[in-house]
DNA sequence: TAACAGTTTGTTATAATATAACATATGCAA
DNA sequence: TTGCATATGTTATATTATAACAAACTGTTA
């Protein structure tokens, strides 16, 4: 059993906002949302984001410069992330497909290079948008 | 036979620089490299980059905000990209693995969502760095 | 030829995203 | 209580990307 990580005040504030959001949040949109809580500078947000990413509580959607909460217990370990992104409504879901992650985690290319980490972003139209 | 796309002056300048680079280039580093050629503003770079991406001549490495030339004839059609990235020396290679691209191109998640496009970035240590 | 549409270019300004650097505070263990 | 690691607050700045508008160039066709 892994000990639950204790979060600092700012880390908890930022995580709460991301977890309660319906869509990926951008750093500055988080900042604007916490100014009433006394956080005033981008650094404070980015530091919390960095830590939350490091411990696997959130992920960055690289193609959008936005952040989502992880809903997948084993991401802390694997550093393997996969997302589906709707190109119309921008809805993002973290994929949690064991077969896919096994396939990619064991992937090594022709040079024999082995990977410790990957990020996959799929684009298409979600059920509602197609 | 697909007609070769004719590039405009700025598009060709930017493509030449990216094709001759040993590593992914950032937009502003391209800009600094073409000021002797009379290109002075970021817009001119970003416009060329956008076009080159659209026609499949280059790709953006999202995790690095950098651009590489495509060495893969069928990327223009597929919009399916996969890269290996060395975490130490930053070397980036475009993967051209038919099995991988078939697997991902036919992937549909549990909701039945079908994808038109994907981007995959693998991280590890290259041969020289490990 | 002249009018036109489409695309490319040039230019200035500004928005959005992210980090540097330094001072202070807080929690905890030796 | 001293020391160390971590977290915070703050100001400034760097980096990445887009907006908005005017002018030039291209090929097409009335
Ligand atoms: Zn996750
Ligand atoms: Zn949608
Ligand atoms: Zn390619
Ligand atoms: Zn390397």
Coordinates of C-alpha atoms (C1' of nucleotides) and ligand atoms in Angstrom, one line a residue:
Chain A
X1 CA 0.0 0.0 0.0
X2 CA 1.5 3.3 -1.1
X3 CA 1.3 6.2 1.4
X4 CA -1.0 8.9 0.3
X5 CA 1.0 12.0 -0.6
X6 CA 0.4 15.0 1.5
X7 CA -0.1 18.1 -0.5
X8 CA 0.8 21.6 0.4
X9 CA -1.7 24.4 0.6
X10 CA -1.2 25.7 -2.9
X11 CA -0.8 22.3 -4.4
X12 CA -4.2 21.3 -2.9
X13 CA -5.9 24.5 -4.1
X14 CA -4.7 23.9 -7.6
X15 CA -5.6 20.2 -7.6
X16 CA -9.1 20.9 -6.3
X17 CA -9.7 23.3 -9.2
X18 CA -8.5 20.9 -11.8
X19 CA -10.4 18.0 -10.4
X20 CA -13.6 19.9 -10.3
X21 CA -13.3 21.2 -13.8
X22 CA -15.2 19.6 -16.7
X23 CA -12.4 20.3 -19.2
X24 CA -8.6 20.7 -19.2
X25 CA -7.6 24.0 -17.6
X26 CA -4.9 26.4 -18.6
X27 CA -2.4 27.7 -16.1
X28 CA -3.6 31.3 -16.3
X29 CA -7.2 30.3 -16.1
X30 CA -6.3 28.5 -12.9
X31 CA -4.5 31.6 -11.7
X32 CA -7.5 33.9 -12.4
X33 CA -9.7 31.5 -10.4
X34 CA -7.5 31.5 -7.3
X35 CA -6.8 35.1 -6.9
X36 CA -9.5 35.3 -4.2
X37 CA -7.5 32.7 -2.3
X38 CA -4.4 34.9 -2.2
X39 CA -2.4 33.4 -5.0
X40 CA -1.3 36.2 -7.3
X41 CA 1.6 35.0 -9.4
X42 CA 2.0 32.5 -12.2
X43 CA 5.0 31.0 -10.4
X44 CA 2.8 29.8 -7.6
X45 CA 0.6 28.0 -10.1
X46 CA 3.4 26.6 -12.2
X47 CA 5.2 25.3 -9.1
X48 CA 2.1 23.5 -7.9
X49 CA 1.4 22.1 -11.4
X50 CA 5.0 20.8 -11.6
X51 CA 4.7 19.0 -8.4
X52 CA 1.2 17.6 -9.2
X53 CA 2.5 16.3 -12.5
X54 CA 5.6 14.8 -10.8
X55 CA 3.5 12.8 -8.4
X56 CA 1.0 11.8 -11.1
X57 CA -2.1 13.6 -9.8
X58 CA -2.5 15.6 -13.0
X59 CA -1.3 15.4 -16.6
X60 CA -0.5 18.0 -19.2
X61 CA -2.2 17.9 -22.5
X62 CA 0.7 19.0 -24.6
X63 CA -1.2 19.9 -27.7
X64 CA -3.4 22.3 -25.7
X65 CA -1.1 23.5 -22.9
X66 CA -3.7 22.5 -20.5
X67 CA -4.0 20.3 -17.4
X68 CA -6.3 17.5 -16.4
X69 CA -6.7 15.4 -13.2
X70 CA -5.7 11.8 -13.5
X71 CA -8.4 9.3 -12.9
X72 CA -6.2 6.4 -13.3
X73 CA -4.6 4.9 -10.2
X74 CA -1.4 3.6 -11.8
X75 CA -0.3 6.7 -13.7
X76 CA 2.0 7.7 -10.8
X77 CA 4.2 4.8 -11.6
X78 CA 3.9 4.4 -15.3
X79 CA 4.3 7.8 -16.8
X80 CA 2.3 6.4 -19.6
X81 CA -0.5 8.7 -20.8
X82 CA -3.0 8.5 -23.5
X83 CA -5.8 10.9 -24.3
X84 CA -8.7 11.3 -26.6
X85 CA -9.4 14.8 -27.7
X86 CA -12.5 16.0 -29.6
X87 CA -11.6 18.5 -32.2
X88 CA -15.0 20.2 -32.1
X89 CA -16.0 20.5 -28.4
X90 CA -12.5 20.0 -27.0
X91 CA -13.6 17.3 -24.7
X92 CA -10.6 15.4 -23.4
X93 CA -10.7 11.9 -21.8
X94 CA -7.8 10.0 -20.4
X95 CA -7.8 6.5 -22.0
X96 CA -7.3 3.7 -19.6
X97 CA -6.9 0.7 -21.9
X98 CA -4.7 -2.0 -20.6
X99 CA -4.1 -3.5 -24.0
X100 CA -3.0 -0.2 -25.5
X101 CA -0.7 0.6 -22.6
X102 CA 0.9 -2.8 -22.6
X103 CA 1.5 -2.5 -26.4
X104 CA 3.1 0.9 -26.1
X105 CA 5.0 0.1 -22.9
X106 CA 6.7 -2.8 -24.5
X107 CA 7.4 -1.0 -27.7
X108 CA 10.9 -0.7 -28.8
X109 CA 11.9 0.7 -32.2
X110 CA 14.2 -0.7 -34.9
X111 CA 17.3 0.8 -33.2
X112 CA 16.4 -1.2 -30.1
X113 CA 15.7 2.0 -28.1
X114 CA 13.5 1.2 -25.1
X115 CA 11.2 3.8 -23.6
X116 CA 10.5 4.8 -20.1
X117 CA 7.6 7.1 -20.8
X118 CA 5.2 8.0 -23.5
X119 CA 2.4 10.4 -24.3
X120 CA -0.3 9.7 -26.9
X121 CA -2.9 12.2 -28.0
X122 CA -5.7 11.0 -30.3
X123 CA -7.9 13.5 -32.2
X124 CA -11.3 12.9 -33.6
X125 CA -15.0 13.7 -32.9
X126 CA -16.7 12.6 -29.7
X127 CA -20.0 10.8 -29.6
X128 CA -22.0 14.0 -29.2
X129 CA -20.1 15.8 -32.0
X130 CA -20.2 13.3 -34.8
Chain B
X1 CA 0.8 10.4 -58.5
X2 CA 0.4 13.4 -56.3
X3 CA 1.5 16.7 -57.6
X4 CA 4.5 18.2 -55.8
X5 CA 3.4 21.2 -53.8
X6 CA 5.0 24.5 -54.8
X7 CA 6.2 26.4 -51.9
X8 CA 6.3 30.2 -51.6
X9 CA 9.6 31.9 -50.9
X10 CA 9.2 32.1 -47.1
X11 CA 7.9 28.6 -46.9
X12 CA 10.9 27.3 -48.8
X13 CA 13.3 29.3 -46.6
X14 CA 11.8 27.9 -43.4
X15 CA 11.6 24.4 -44.8
X16 CA 15.3 24.5 -45.9
X17 CA 16.4 25.5 -42.5
X18 CA 14.4 22.8 -40.8
X19 CA 15.5 20.1 -43.2
X20 CA 19.1 20.9 -42.7
X21 CA 19.0 21.0 -38.9
X22 CA 20.2 18.1 -36.9
X23 CA 17.6 18.7 -34.2
X24 CA 14.1 20.1 -33.9
X25 CA 14.1 23.8 -34.2
X26 CA 12.1 26.4 -32.3
X27 CA 10.2 29.1 -34.1
X28 CA 12.3 31.9 -32.7
X29 CA 15.5 30.1 -33.4
X30 CA 14.4 29.9 -37.0
X31 CA 13.6 33.5 -37.0
X32 CA 17.0 34.5 -35.7
X33 CA 18.5 32.4 -38.5
X34 CA 16.7 34.1 -41.3
X35 CA 17.0 37.7 -40.4
X36 CA 19.8 38.0 -43.0
X37 CA 17.3 36.9 -45.6
X38 CA 15.0 39.8 -44.8
X39 CA 12.5 38.0 -42.6
X40 CA 12.0 40.0 -39.5
X41 CA 8.8 39.1 -37.7
X42 CA 7.5 36.0 -35.9
X43 CA 4.3 36.1 -38.0
X44 CA 6.3 35.3 -41.1
X45 CA 7.8 32.2 -39.5
X46 CA 4.6 31.0 -37.9
X47 CA 2.7 31.4 -41.2
X48 CA 5.2 29.3 -43.0
X49 CA 5.2 26.7 -40.2
X50 CA 1.5 26.5 -40.3
X51 CA 1.4 25.9 -44.0
X52 CA 4.3 23.4 -43.9
X53 CA 2.5 21.4 -41.2
X54 CA -0.7 21.5 -43.1
X55 CA 0.9 20.0 -46.2
X56 CA 2.8 17.5 -44.1
X57 CA 6.3 18.7 -44.8
X58 CA 7.1 19.2 -41.1
X59 CA 5.7 18.2 -37.8
X60 CA 5.5 19.9 -34.4
X61 CA 7.0 18.1 -31.4
X62 CA 4.4 19.2 -29.0
X63 CA 6.3 18.5 -25.8
X64 CA 9.1 20.8 -27.0
X65 CA 7.4 23.4 -29.1
X66 CA 9.8 22.6 -31.8
X67 CA 9.6 21.6 -35.5
X68 CA 11.1 18.8 -37.5
X69 CA 11.1 17.9 -41.2
X70 CA 9.1 14.8 -42.2
X71 CA 11.1 12.0 -43.7
X72 CA 8.1 9.8 -44.2
X73 CA 6.3 10.0 -47.5
X74 CA 2.8 9.2 -46.3
X75 CA 2.5 11.6 -43.5
X76 CA 0.8 14.1 -45.7
X77 CA -2.2 11.9 -45.8
X78 CA -2.3 10.2 -42.5
X79 CA -1.7 12.9 -39.9
X80 CA -0.4 10.1 -37.8
X81 CA 2.9 11.0 -36.1
X82 CA 5.1 9.2 -33.7
X83 CA 8.5 10.3 -32.3
X84 CA 11.2 9.0 -30.1
X85 CA 12.8 11.6 -27.9
X86 CA 16.0 11.2 -26.0
X87 CA 15.7 12.8 -22.6
X88 CA 19.4 13.4 -22.3
X89 CA 20.6 14.7 -25.6
X90 CA 17.2 15.7 -26.9
X91 CA 17.7 13.8 -30.1
X92 CA 14.3 13.3 -31.9
X93 CA 13.5 10.7 -34.5
X94 CA 10.3 10.2 -36.4
X95 CA 9.2 6.6 -36.1
X96 CA 8.1 4.9 -39.2
X97 CA 6.8 1.7 -38.1
X98 CA 3.9 0.3 -40.1
X99 CA 2.8 -2.1 -37.4
X100 CA 2.6 0.7 -34.9
X101 CA 0.8 3.1 -37.2
X102 CA -1.7 0.4 -38.2
X103 CA -2.4 -0.5 -34.6
X104 CA -3.0 3.1 -33.6
X105 CA -4.9 4.1 -36.8
X106 CA -7.4 1.4 -36.2
X107 CA -7.7 2.1 -32.5
X108 CA -11.1 3.0 -31.1
X109 CA -11.8 3.3 -27.5
X110 CA -14.5 1.8 -25.3
X111 CA -17.0 4.5 -26.3
X112 CA -16.5 3.6 -29.9
X113 CA -14.9 6.9 -30.7
X114 CA -12.9 6.7 -33.9
X115 CA -9.9 8.8 -34.5
X116 CA -8.7 10.7 -37.6
X117 CA -5.3 11.7 -36.2
X118 CA -2.9 11.0 -33.5
X119 CA 0.4 12.1 -32.1
X120 CA 2.7 9.9 -30.0
X121 CA 5.8 10.9 -28.2
X122 CA 8.1 8.3 -26.6
X123 CA 10.7 9.3 -24.1
X124 CA 13.8 7.4 -23.2
X125 CA 17.6 7.3 -23.7
X126 CA 19.1 6.9 -27.1
X127 CA 21.8 4.4 -28.0
X128 CA 24.6 6.9 -27.4
X129 CA 23.2 8.1 -24.1
X130 CA 22.4 4.9 -22.4
Chain C
dT1 C1' -6.5 45.1 -70.8
dA2 C1' -8.9 45.7 -66.5
dA3 C1' -11.2 43.9 -62.8
dC4 C1' -11.2 40.2 -59.5
dA5 C1' -10.1 36.7 -56.1
dG6 C1' -6.9 34.2 -53.7
dT7 C1' -2.7 33.9 -51.4
dT8 C1' 1.5 35.6 -49.7
dT9 C1' 4.1 39.2 -47.7
dG10 C1' 5.4 43.0 -44.5
dT11 C1' 4.7 45.3 -40.3
dT12 C1' 3.4 46.8 -35.7
dA13 C1' 1.4 45.6 -31.7
dT14 C1' -0.1 42.5 -28.1
dA15 C1' -1.6 38.1 -26.0
dA16 C1' -0.6 33.9 -23.8
dT17 C1' 2.6 30.7 -21.8
dA18 C1' 6.5 29.9 -18.8
dT19 C1' 10.8 30.7 -16.1
dA20 C1' 14.6 33.3 -13.4
dA21 C1' 16.1 35.1 -9.3
dC22 C1' 15.9 36.3 -4.7
dA23 C1' 13.9 36.8 -0.1
dT24 C1' 11.2 34.8 3.5
dA25 C1' 8.7 31.3 5.9
dT26 C1' 7.5 26.8 7.6
dG27 C1' 8.0 21.9 9.1
dC28 C1' 10.8 18.6 10.9
dA29 C1' 14.7 16.1 12.4
dA30 C1' 19.5 15.8 14.5
Chain D
dT1 C1' 18.3 25.3 18.5
dT2 C1' 20.6 24.6 14.6
dG3 C1' 20.3 22.9 10.1
dC4 C1' 18.1 21.3 6.0
dA5 C1' 14.5 20.6 2.7
dT6 C1' 10.4 22.2 1.0
dA7 C1' 7.1 25.7 0.2
dT8 C1' 5.8 30.4 -0.4
dG9 C1' 5.6 35.3 -1.9
dT10 C1' 7.2 38.7 -5.1
dT11 C1' 9.1 41.3 -9.0
dA12 C1' 10.8 40.9 -13.3
dT13 C1' 11.6 38.9 -17.7
dA14 C1' 11.9 35.3 -21.3
dT15 C1' 9.6 32.5 -24.6
dT16 C1' 5.9 31.2 -27.6
dA17 C1' 2.1 32.6 -30.4
dT18 C1' -1.6 35.5 -32.5
dA19 C1' -4.3 39.8 -34.0
dA20 C1' -5.1 43.2 -37.2
dC21 C1' -4.3 45.7 -41.2
dA22 C1' -2.0 47.2 -45.5
dA23 C1' 0.4 46.2 -49.6
dA24 C1' 2.2 43.1 -53.2
dC25 C1' 2.0 39.2 -56.2
dT26 C1' -0.4 35.4 -58.9
dG27 C1' -3.4 33.7 -62.1
dT28 C1' -8.1 33.9 -64.1
dT29 C1' -11.6 35.7 -66.8
dA30 C1' -14.9 39.4 -68.3
Ligands
LIG1 ZN1 -3.4 9.3 -15.5
LIG2 ZN1 -17.1 16.7 -29.1
LIG3 ZN1 6.1 12.5 -41.0
LIG4 ZN1 20.6 10.8 -26.4

